[in-house]
């Protein structure tokens, strides 16, 4: 896949001022600024959600026509280098990608991943939906984006939120769940978008719910296919304990988005 090698090389790096937990780097959002690179443009943006303001990381591809949109939902650690770099890679793969900091209402993602985890655990699910709606409303106004071709992807906690958001927003064209918990069967019945699941063999906690998800998908005739990747654990796209497996999963994600949103 074009650009894939650069993506994984960036993920292996660590920014100055980052906090390291379990081999991964995290840091709070820097001041709003814009950056230009040879193949993408990135910037921090702010937009309203009710009476509050959401900060998000936005990345544009270099292409002559408006691009489909992918919203990136972060892990339980909040906004991190991993999420920013995922957003950048989606732009390199041809999408307008935007990652909202869903802790914006709480002052933004804190430096400590443990503090972020505690804050996210206290978020109201309906408020998360409102902030994702606000993110879509913002990005749909961007002339370089195709507001009628929108997908969402989430990781870990964000994977569960991606699945949940697909049950609440009928305008989505595609959603990807990366090792996230599934919603209840009646919620799955509301889904209109096509879905893709990325799961890990060594992730019994999340995989315990797959049978129920599969049964609901079949009962309500929804389009959701998933793969349980061998020999890896929860968070393997970030941890990359088996790079070839992570690369294969990412190639499937990009292919799914192109298939669902480009055509």
mmCIF file of C-alpha atoms in Angstrom:
data_model
loop_
_atom_site.group_PDB
_atom_site.id
_atom_site.type_symbol
_atom_site.label_atom_id
_atom_site.label_comp_id
_atom_site.label_asym_id
_atom_site.label_seq_id
_atom_site.Cartn_x
_atom_site.Cartn_y
_atom_site.Cartn_z
ATOM 1 C CA UNK A 1 0.000 0.000 0.000
ATOM 2 C CA UNK A 2 1.363 3.398 -0.946
ATOM 3 C CA UNK A 3 2.784 5.377 1.977
ATOM 4 C CA UNK A 4 2.336 2.520 4.436
ATOM 5 C CA UNK A 5 6.001 2.221 5.291
ATOM 6 C CA UNK A 6 6.186 5.890 6.212
ATOM 7 C CA UNK A 7 3.150 5.484 8.431
ATOM 8 C CA UNK A 8 4.596 2.760 10.576
ATOM 9 C CA UNK A 9 7.952 4.497 10.799
ATOM 10 C CA UNK A 10 6.222 7.576 12.219
ATOM 11 C CA UNK A 11 4.275 5.493 14.712
ATOM 12 C CA UNK A 12 7.546 4.165 16.048
ATOM 13 C CA UNK A 13 8.746 7.689 16.851
ATOM 14 C CA UNK A 14 8.068 9.734 19.961
ATOM 15 C CA UNK A 15 7.521 13.459 20.221
ATOM 16 C CA UNK A 16 9.278 15.733 22.663
ATOM 17 C CA UNK A 17 7.401 16.183 25.916
ATOM 18 C CA UNK A 18 5.519 12.900 25.517
ATOM 19 C CA UNK A 19 4.563 10.658 28.419
ATOM 20 C CA UNK A 20 5.415 6.981 27.900
ATOM 21 C CA UNK A 21 3.020 4.310 29.153
ATOM 22 C CA UNK A 22 3.284 0.697 28.070
ATOM 23 C CA UNK A 23 5.608 1.603 25.233
ATOM 24 C CA UNK A 24 3.260 4.203 23.748
ATOM 25 C CA UNK A 25 3.697 7.960 23.754
ATOM 26 C CA UNK A 26 0.997 10.410 24.751
ATOM 27 C CA UNK A 27 0.951 14.170 25.130
ATOM 28 C CA UNK A 28 -1.618 16.936 25.500
ATOM 29 C CA UNK A 29 -2.689 19.029 22.527
ATOM 30 C CA UNK A 30 -0.185 21.732 21.545
ATOM 31 C CA UNK A 31 -1.338 25.247 20.631
ATOM 32 C CA UNK A 32 -3.506 25.530 17.534
ATOM 33 C CA UNK A 33 -1.233 25.737 14.498
ATOM 34 C CA UNK A 34 -0.927 24.500 10.933
ATOM 35 C CA UNK A 35 1.736 22.333 9.325
ATOM 36 C CA UNK A 36 2.504 21.711 5.662
ATOM 37 C CA UNK A 37 4.170 18.590 4.341
ATOM 38 C CA UNK A 38 4.919 17.316 0.887
ATOM 39 C CA UNK A 39 1.812 15.153 0.737
ATOM 40 C CA UNK A 40 -0.643 16.401 3.408
ATOM 41 C CA UNK A 41 -1.678 19.496 5.329
ATOM 42 C CA UNK A 42 -2.534 19.283 9.042
ATOM 43 C CA UNK A 43 -3.957 21.767 11.514
ATOM 44 C CA UNK A 44 -5.835 22.090 14.783
ATOM 45 C CA UNK A 45 -9.344 23.449 14.488
ATOM 46 C CA UNK A 46 -12.039 24.512 16.930
ATOM 47 C CA UNK A 47 -15.807 24.412 16.522
ATOM 48 C CA UNK A 48 -18.868 24.685 18.769
ATOM 49 C CA UNK A 49 -20.780 21.812 20.288
ATOM 50 C CA UNK A 50 -23.657 23.282 22.232
ATOM 51 C CA UNK A 51 -22.186 25.859 24.592
ATOM 52 C CA UNK A 52 -18.750 24.251 24.549
ATOM 53 C CA UNK A 53 -15.867 24.274 22.071
ATOM 54 C CA UNK A 54 -14.296 21.148 20.636
ATOM 55 C CA UNK A 55 -10.672 21.001 19.502
ATOM 56 C CA UNK A 56 -9.811 18.566 16.724
ATOM 57 C CA UNK A 57 -6.823 17.525 14.636
ATOM 58 C CA UNK A 58 -7.565 17.834 10.927
ATOM 59 C CA UNK A 59 -5.553 16.422 8.023
ATOM 60 C CA UNK A 60 -6.064 17.052 4.301
ATOM 61 C CA UNK A 61 -4.774 14.896 1.453
ATOM 62 C CA UNK A 62 -3.237 16.243 -1.720
ATOM 63 C CA UNK A 63 -5.788 15.490 -4.432
ATOM 64 C CA UNK A 64 -7.518 17.502 -7.127
ATOM 65 C CA UNK A 65 -11.066 16.557 -6.154
ATOM 66 C CA UNK A 66 -12.967 16.711 -2.847
ATOM 67 C CA UNK A 67 -12.150 13.742 -0.628
ATOM 68 C CA UNK A 68 -14.323 11.442 1.455
ATOM 69 C CA UNK A 69 -14.193 12.057 5.212
ATOM 70 C CA UNK A 70 -13.093 9.787 8.043
ATOM 71 C CA UNK A 71 -13.659 10.761 11.671
ATOM 72 C CA UNK A 72 -11.092 9.227 14.035
ATOM 73 C CA UNK A 73 -12.227 8.410 17.587
ATOM 74 C CA UNK A 74 -9.400 8.135 20.074
ATOM 75 C CA UNK A 75 -8.657 5.486 22.671
ATOM 76 C CA UNK A 76 -9.444 5.764 26.360
ATOM 77 C CA UNK A 77 -6.130 7.625 26.688
ATOM 78 C CA UNK A 78 -7.588 10.584 24.787
ATOM 79 C CA UNK A 79 -5.779 12.500 22.065
ATOM 80 C CA UNK A 80 -2.316 10.995 21.537
ATOM 81 C CA UNK A 81 0.540 10.786 19.063
ATOM 82 C CA UNK A 82 -0.950 7.512 17.832
ATOM 83 C CA UNK A 83 -4.259 9.171 17.009
ATOM 84 C CA UNK A 84 -2.626 12.193 15.346
ATOM 85 C CA UNK A 85 -0.440 9.955 13.229
ATOM 86 C CA UNK A 86 -3.392 7.746 12.314
ATOM 87 C CA UNK A 87 -5.203 10.881 11.175
ATOM 88 C CA UNK A 88 -2.200 11.881 9.097
ATOM 89 C CA UNK A 89 -1.966 8.443 7.504
ATOM 90 C CA UNK A 90 -5.624 8.518 6.514
ATOM 91 C CA UNK A 91 -4.901 11.803 4.736
ATOM 92 C CA UNK A 92 -1.945 10.175 2.982
ATOM 93 C CA UNK A 93 -4.352 7.433 1.945
ATOM 94 C CA UNK A 94 -6.612 10.021 0.315
ATOM 95 C CA UNK A 95 -9.169 11.028 2.944
ATOM 96 C CA UNK A 96 -9.957 14.219 4.808
ATOM 97 C CA UNK A 97 -9.469 12.935 8.355
ATOM 98 C CA UNK A 98 -10.477 14.628 11.587
ATOM 99 C CA UNK A 99 -9.902 13.500 15.181
ATOM 100 C CA UNK A 100 -11.889 15.378 17.841
ATOM 101 C CA UNK A 101 -10.529 15.556 21.375
ATOM 102 C CA UNK A 102 -13.569 14.233 23.215
ATOM 103 C CA UNK A 103 -12.141 15.583 26.455
ATOM 104 C CA UNK A 104 -12.367 19.151 25.137
ATOM 105 C CA UNK A 105 -15.285 19.850 27.500
ATOM 106 C CA UNK A 106 -13.010 18.812 30.386
ATOM 107 C CA UNK A 107 -10.174 21.106 29.363
ATOM 108 C CA UNK A 108 -8.631 18.755 26.803
ATOM 109 C CA UNK A 109 -6.631 15.556 27.126
ATOM 110 C CA UNK A 110 -4.366 15.816 30.223
ATOM 111 C CA UNK A 111 -0.673 14.846 30.152
ATOM 112 C CA UNK A 112 -1.284 11.741 32.279
ATOM 113 C CA UNK A 113 -2.925 8.770 30.500
ATOM 114 C CA UNK A 114 -4.319 7.646 33.852
ATOM 115 C CA UNK A 115 -6.011 11.017 34.317
ATOM 116 C CA UNK A 116 -7.366 10.822 30.771
ATOM 117 C CA UNK A 117 -8.750 7.352 31.426
ATOM 118 C CA UNK A 118 -10.580 8.532 34.517
ATOM 119 C CA UNK A 119 -12.080 11.516 32.694
ATOM 120 C CA UNK A 120 -13.217 9.435 29.736
ATOM 121 C CA UNK A 121 -14.805 6.877 32.051
ATOM 122 C CA UNK A 122 -17.031 9.701 33.303
ATOM 123 C CA UNK A 123 -18.163 10.960 29.900
ATOM 124 C CA UNK A 124 -21.868 10.897 29.143
ATOM 125 C CA UNK A 125 -22.482 8.736 26.029
ATOM 126 C CA UNK A 126 -25.101 11.132 24.673
ATOM 127 C CA UNK A 127 -22.650 14.020 25.008
ATOM 128 C CA UNK A 128 -20.070 12.013 23.049
ATOM 129 C CA UNK A 129 -22.681 11.582 20.303
ATOM 130 C CA UNK A 130 -23.360 15.334 20.289
ATOM 131 C CA UNK A 131 -19.653 16.092 19.966
ATOM 132 C CA UNK A 132 -19.276 13.618 17.109
ATOM 133 C CA UNK A 133 -22.309 15.210 15.436
ATOM 134 C CA UNK A 134 -20.635 18.608 15.840
ATOM 135 C CA UNK A 135 -17.441 17.214 14.304
ATOM 136 C CA UNK A 136 -19.353 15.996 11.264
ATOM 137 C CA UNK A 137 -21.245 19.273 10.964
ATOM 138 C CA UNK A 138 -17.911 21.126 10.917
ATOM 139 C CA UNK A 139 -16.131 18.889 8.410
ATOM 140 C CA UNK A 140 -19.123 18.762 6.055
ATOM 141 C CA UNK A 141 -18.711 22.521 5.534
ATOM 142 C CA UNK A 142 -15.156 22.077 4.256
ATOM 143 C CA UNK A 143 -15.064 22.547 0.485
ATOM 144 C CA UNK A 144 -12.256 20.028 0.092
ATOM 145 C CA UNK A 145 -14.390 17.353 1.757
ATOM 146 C CA UNK A 146 -17.254 15.267 0.428
ATOM 147 C CA UNK A 147 -19.872 15.721 3.093
ATOM 148 C CA UNK A 148 -22.011 12.981 1.565
ATOM 149 C CA UNK A 149 -19.249 10.380 1.940
ATOM 150 C CA UNK A 150 -18.410 10.053 5.630
ATOM 151 C CA UNK A 151 -16.965 7.204 7.672
ATOM 152 C CA UNK A 152 -15.771 6.760 11.234
ATOM 153 C CA UNK A 153 -13.061 4.657 12.860
ATOM 154 C CA UNK A 154 -12.297 4.110 16.527
ATOM 155 C CA UNK A 155 -9.742 2.248 18.619
ATOM 156 C CA UNK A 156 -10.332 0.452 21.928
ATOM 157 C CA UNK A 157 -12.800 2.730 23.790
ATOM 158 C CA UNK A 158 -13.105 4.618 20.532
ATOM 159 C CA UNK A 159 -13.880 1.368 18.725
ATOM 160 C CA UNK A 160 -16.920 0.906 20.917
ATOM 161 C CA UNK A 161 -17.878 4.522 20.298
ATOM 162 C CA UNK A 162 -17.528 4.029 16.536
ATOM 163 C CA UNK A 163 -19.945 1.091 16.720
ATOM 164 C CA UNK A 164 -22.322 3.082 18.931
ATOM 165 C CA UNK A 165 -22.196 6.132 16.663
ATOM 166 C CA UNK A 166 -23.151 3.984 13.679
ATOM 167 C CA UNK A 167 -26.346 3.107 15.580
ATOM 168 C CA UNK A 168 -27.133 6.794 16.080
ATOM 169 C CA UNK A 169 -26.187 8.458 12.791
ATOM 170 C CA UNK A 170 -27.938 7.105 9.694
ATOM 171 C CA UNK A 171 -25.940 9.402 7.390
ATOM 172 C CA UNK A 172 -22.700 7.449 7.847
ATOM 173 C CA UNK A 173 -21.470 5.502 4.859
ATOM 174 C CA UNK A 174 -18.997 3.299 6.724
ATOM 175 C CA UNK A 175 -17.683 2.550 10.202
ATOM 176 C CA UNK A 176 -14.659 0.627 11.457
ATOM 177 C CA UNK A 177 -14.403 -0.911 14.914
ATOM 178 C CA UNK A 178 -10.868 -1.650 16.092
ATOM 179 C CA UNK A 179 -11.119 -4.004 19.092
ATOM 180 C CA UNK A 180 -14.090 -2.186 20.606
ATOM 181 C CA UNK A 181 -17.173 -3.518 22.366
ATOM 182 C CA UNK A 182 -20.406 -3.850 20.409
ATOM 183 C CA UNK A 183 -23.782 -2.302 21.255
ATOM 184 C CA UNK A 184 -26.943 -4.240 22.143
ATOM 185 C CA UNK A 185 -28.944 -6.042 19.480
ATOM 186 C CA UNK A 186 -31.776 -3.505 19.253
ATOM 187 C CA UNK A 187 -29.251 -0.720 18.696
ATOM 188 C CA UNK A 188 -27.569 -2.727 15.945
ATOM 189 C CA UNK A 189 -30.952 -2.898 14.228
ATOM 190 C CA UNK A 190 -30.717 0.873 13.586
ATOM 191 C CA UNK A 191 -27.418 0.715 11.677
ATOM 192 C CA UNK A 192 -27.493 1.704 8.009
ATOM 193 C CA UNK A 193 -23.767 1.998 7.271
ATOM 194 C CA UNK A 194 -21.449 -0.791 6.182
ATOM 195 C CA UNK A 195 -19.118 -1.919 8.950
ATOM 196 C CA UNK A 196 -15.717 -3.551 9.347
ATOM 197 C CA UNK A 197 -14.366 -5.073 12.549
ATOM 198 C CA UNK A 198 -10.691 -5.480 13.460
ATOM 199 C CA UNK A 199 -10.153 -7.789 16.442
ATOM 200 C CA UNK A 200 -7.215 -9.548 18.084
ATOM 201 C CA UNK A 201 -6.916 -13.246 18.893
ATOM 202 C CA UNK A 202 -5.478 -12.560 22.348
ATOM 203 C CA UNK A 203 -8.295 -10.270 23.471
ATOM 204 C CA UNK A 204 -10.804 -12.489 25.269
ATOM 205 C CA UNK A 205 -12.516 -9.568 27.014
ATOM 206 C CA UNK A 206 -13.645 -7.930 23.771
ATOM 207 C CA UNK A 207 -14.036 -11.129 21.779
ATOM 208 C CA UNK A 208 -16.462 -12.525 24.345
ATOM 209 C CA UNK A 209 -19.111 -10.251 22.844
ATOM 210 C CA UNK A 210 -18.536 -11.173 19.192
ATOM 211 C CA UNK A 211 -21.054 -14.015 19.144
ATOM 212 C CA UNK A 212 -23.843 -11.672 20.244
ATOM 213 C CA UNK A 213 -22.775 -9.049 17.702
ATOM 214 C CA UNK A 214 -22.696 -11.660 14.951
ATOM 215 C CA UNK A 215 -26.151 -12.945 15.888
ATOM 216 C CA UNK A 216 -27.633 -9.425 15.824
ATOM 217 C CA UNK A 217 -25.979 -8.641 12.490
ATOM 218 C CA UNK A 218 -27.530 -11.767 10.985
ATOM 219 C CA UNK A 219 -30.929 -11.203 12.575
ATOM 220 C CA UNK A 220 -31.245 -7.655 11.276
ATOM 221 C CA UNK A 221 -29.434 -8.280 7.970
ATOM 222 C CA UNK A 222 -26.730 -5.664 8.473
ATOM 223 C CA UNK A 223 -23.455 -5.382 6.590
ATOM 224 C CA UNK A 224 -20.670 -5.997 9.121
ATOM 225 C CA UNK A 225 -17.702 -8.200 8.407
ATOM 226 C CA UNK A 226 -14.821 -8.697 10.784
ATOM 227 C CA UNK A 227 -11.490 -10.444 11.139
ATOM 228 C CA UNK A 228 -9.857 -11.781 14.293
ATOM 229 C CA UNK A 229 -6.146 -11.321 13.620
ATOM 230 C CA UNK A 230 -3.912 -14.170 14.869
ATOM 231 C CA UNK A 231 -1.172 -13.929 17.474
ATOM 232 C CA UNK A 232 -1.827 -10.342 18.565
ATOM 233 C CA UNK A 233 -3.459 -8.667 21.536
ATOM 234 C CA UNK A 234 -5.693 -5.712 22.266
ATOM 235 C CA UNK A 235 -4.331 -2.489 20.808
ATOM 236 C CA UNK A 236 -2.108 -4.281 18.300
ATOM 237 C CA UNK A 237 -2.312 -1.505 15.698
ATOM 238 C CA UNK A 238 -0.574 0.778 18.192
ATOM 239 C CA UNK A 239 1.648 -1.780 19.942
ATOM 240 C CA UNK A 240 2.684 -3.489 16.675
ATOM 241 C CA UNK A 241 3.952 -6.646 18.335
ATOM 242 C CA UNK A 242 3.593 -8.280 14.909
ATOM 243 C CA UNK A 243 4.180 -5.580 12.276
ATOM 244 C CA UNK A 244 3.074 -7.753 9.345
ATOM 245 C CA UNK A 245 -0.268 -8.416 11.035
ATOM 246 C CA UNK A 246 -0.756 -4.721 11.823
ATOM 247 C CA UNK A 247 0.096 -3.796 8.232
ATOM 248 C CA UNK A 248 -2.381 -6.357 6.916
ATOM 249 C CA UNK A 249 -5.148 -5.018 9.167
ATOM 250 C CA UNK A 250 -4.505 -1.422 8.141
ATOM 251 C CA UNK A 251 -4.520 -2.358 4.454
ATOM 252 C CA UNK A 252 -7.943 -3.936 5.014
ATOM 253 C CA UNK A 253 -9.204 -0.788 6.762
ATOM 254 C CA UNK A 254 -8.104 1.530 3.949
ATOM 255 C CA UNK A 255 -9.462 -0.823 1.311
ATOM 256 C CA UNK A 256 -12.809 -0.929 3.095
ATOM 257 C CA UNK A 257 -13.050 2.861 3.311
ATOM 258 C CA UNK A 258 -12.157 3.234 -0.357
ATOM 259 C CA UNK A 259 -14.707 0.600 -1.335
ATOM 260 C CA UNK A 260 -17.449 2.151 0.824
ATOM 261 C CA UNK A 261 -16.795 5.882 0.418
ATOM 262 C CA UNK A 262 -15.052 6.454 -2.905
ATOM 263 C CA UNK A 263 -17.621 4.758 -5.134
#
